[in-house]
GROMACS .gro file of C-alpha atoms in nm:
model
  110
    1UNK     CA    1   1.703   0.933   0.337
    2UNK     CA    2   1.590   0.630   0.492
    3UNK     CA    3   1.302   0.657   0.754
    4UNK     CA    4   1.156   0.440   0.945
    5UNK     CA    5   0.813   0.432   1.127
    6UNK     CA    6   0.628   0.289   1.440
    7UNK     CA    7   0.264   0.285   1.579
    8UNK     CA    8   0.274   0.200   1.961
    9UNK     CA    9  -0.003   0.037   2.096
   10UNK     CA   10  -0.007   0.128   2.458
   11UNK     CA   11  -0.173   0.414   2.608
   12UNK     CA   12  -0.326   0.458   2.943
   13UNK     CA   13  -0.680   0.522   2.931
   14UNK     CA   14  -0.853   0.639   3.210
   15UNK     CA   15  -0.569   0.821   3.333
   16UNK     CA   16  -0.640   1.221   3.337
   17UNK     CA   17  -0.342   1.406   3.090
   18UNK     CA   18  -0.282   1.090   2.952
   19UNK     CA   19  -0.118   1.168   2.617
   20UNK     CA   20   0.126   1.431   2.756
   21UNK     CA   21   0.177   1.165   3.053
   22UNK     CA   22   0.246   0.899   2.763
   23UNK     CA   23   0.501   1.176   2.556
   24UNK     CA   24   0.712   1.239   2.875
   25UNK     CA   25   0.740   0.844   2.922
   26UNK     CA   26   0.886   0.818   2.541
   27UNK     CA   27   1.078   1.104   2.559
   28UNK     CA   28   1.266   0.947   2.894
   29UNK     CA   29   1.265   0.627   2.689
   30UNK     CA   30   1.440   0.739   2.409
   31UNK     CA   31   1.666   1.062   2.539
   32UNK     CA   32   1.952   1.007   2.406
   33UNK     CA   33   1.823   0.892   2.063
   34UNK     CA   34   1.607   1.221   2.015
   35UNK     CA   35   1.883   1.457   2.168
   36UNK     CA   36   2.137   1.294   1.919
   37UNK     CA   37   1.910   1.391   1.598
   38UNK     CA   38   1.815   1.038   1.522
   39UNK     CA   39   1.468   0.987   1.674
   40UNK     CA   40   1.142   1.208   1.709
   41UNK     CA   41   0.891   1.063   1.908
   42UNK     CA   42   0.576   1.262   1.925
   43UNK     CA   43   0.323   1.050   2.121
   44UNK     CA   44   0.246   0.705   1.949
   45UNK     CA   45   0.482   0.777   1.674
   46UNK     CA   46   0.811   0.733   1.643
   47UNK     CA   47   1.029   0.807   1.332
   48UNK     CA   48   1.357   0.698   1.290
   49UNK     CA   49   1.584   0.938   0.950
   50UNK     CA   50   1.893   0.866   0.837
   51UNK     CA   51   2.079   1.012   0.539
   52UNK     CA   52   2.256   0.652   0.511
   53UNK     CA   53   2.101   0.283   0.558
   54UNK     CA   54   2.449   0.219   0.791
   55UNK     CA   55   2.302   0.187   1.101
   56UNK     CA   56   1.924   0.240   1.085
   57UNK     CA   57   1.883  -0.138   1.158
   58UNK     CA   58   2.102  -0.085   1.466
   59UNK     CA   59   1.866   0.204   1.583
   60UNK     CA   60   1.583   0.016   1.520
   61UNK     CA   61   1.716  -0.254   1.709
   62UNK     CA   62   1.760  -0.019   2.021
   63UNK     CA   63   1.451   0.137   2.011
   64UNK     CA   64   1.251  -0.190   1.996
   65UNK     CA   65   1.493  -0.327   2.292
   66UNK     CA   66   1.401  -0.034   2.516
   67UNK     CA   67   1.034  -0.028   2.427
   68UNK     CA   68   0.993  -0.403   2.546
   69UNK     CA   69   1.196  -0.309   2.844
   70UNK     CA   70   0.909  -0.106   2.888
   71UNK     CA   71   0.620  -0.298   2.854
   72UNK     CA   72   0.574  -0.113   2.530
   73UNK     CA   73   0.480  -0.286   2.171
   74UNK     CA   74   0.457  -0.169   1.838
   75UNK     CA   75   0.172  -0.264   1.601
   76UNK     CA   76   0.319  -0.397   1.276
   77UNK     CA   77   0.040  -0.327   1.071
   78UNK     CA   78   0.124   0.054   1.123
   79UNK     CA   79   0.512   0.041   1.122
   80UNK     CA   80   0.676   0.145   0.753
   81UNK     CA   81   1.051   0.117   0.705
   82UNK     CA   82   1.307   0.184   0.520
   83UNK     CA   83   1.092   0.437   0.304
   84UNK     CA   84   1.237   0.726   0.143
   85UNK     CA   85   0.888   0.964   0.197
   86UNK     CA   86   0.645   0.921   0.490
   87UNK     CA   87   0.369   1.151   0.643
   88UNK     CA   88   0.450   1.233   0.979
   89UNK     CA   89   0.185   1.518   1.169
   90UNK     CA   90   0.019   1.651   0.868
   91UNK     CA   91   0.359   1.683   0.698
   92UNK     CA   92   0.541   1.439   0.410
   93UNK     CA   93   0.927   1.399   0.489
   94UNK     CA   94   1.181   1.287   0.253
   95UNK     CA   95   1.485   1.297   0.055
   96UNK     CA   96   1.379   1.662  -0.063
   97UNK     CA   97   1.293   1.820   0.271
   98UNK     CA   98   0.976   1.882   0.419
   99UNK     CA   99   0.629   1.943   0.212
  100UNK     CA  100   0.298   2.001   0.340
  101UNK     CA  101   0.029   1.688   0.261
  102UNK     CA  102  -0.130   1.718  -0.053
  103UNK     CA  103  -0.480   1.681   0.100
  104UNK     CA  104  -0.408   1.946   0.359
  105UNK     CA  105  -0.326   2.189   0.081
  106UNK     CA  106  -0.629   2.103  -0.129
  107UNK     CA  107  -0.823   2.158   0.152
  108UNK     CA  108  -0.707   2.538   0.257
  109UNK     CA  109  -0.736   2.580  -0.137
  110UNK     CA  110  -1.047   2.503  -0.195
   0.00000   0.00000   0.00000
């Protein structure tokens, strides 16, 4: 699995609701991507899996069109890609599913 990563850098402060203001702007931004299974945006983050390299540049390509369309930029410091494990919401994905963060376990353990 190849996965890819971005940190945007935009957010509207000031505004009242402004994250869940900011997640319906990304999820209009990127519809199509998310409804097709190849994009999950959840706020600032937005993750890009494939089981194949064939066309993850081409995605990536898209998605940083339509976020400069936007007035949107990534920071990238904060963007990974083409990684094969990544922690995404308290969660490591990868080639062998979905595993909770090591830390997080630890944690409830001890």
């Amino acid at each position: 699995m190849h996965i890819g990563s971005f940190k945007l850098t935009v957010m509207f402060f000031g505004m009242t609701n402004s994250p869940a203001t900011f997640q319906v702007i990304m999820n209009k931004i990127l519809r199509d991507l998310i409804n097709e299974g190849k994009v999950t945006a959840f706020i600032d983050d937005v993750l890009v899996g494939m089981e194949i390299e064939k066309g993850h540049n081409e995605i990536i390509e898209e998605i940083l069109r339509r976020l400069e369309e936007n007035n949107l930029y990534v920071k990238l410091e904060k963007c990974m890609w083409k990684v094969r494990k990544i922690g995404f919401l308290g969660v490591v994905i990868g080639p062998d599913g979905i595993e909770m963060e090591k830390e997080k376990v630890d944690g409830v353990l001890s």
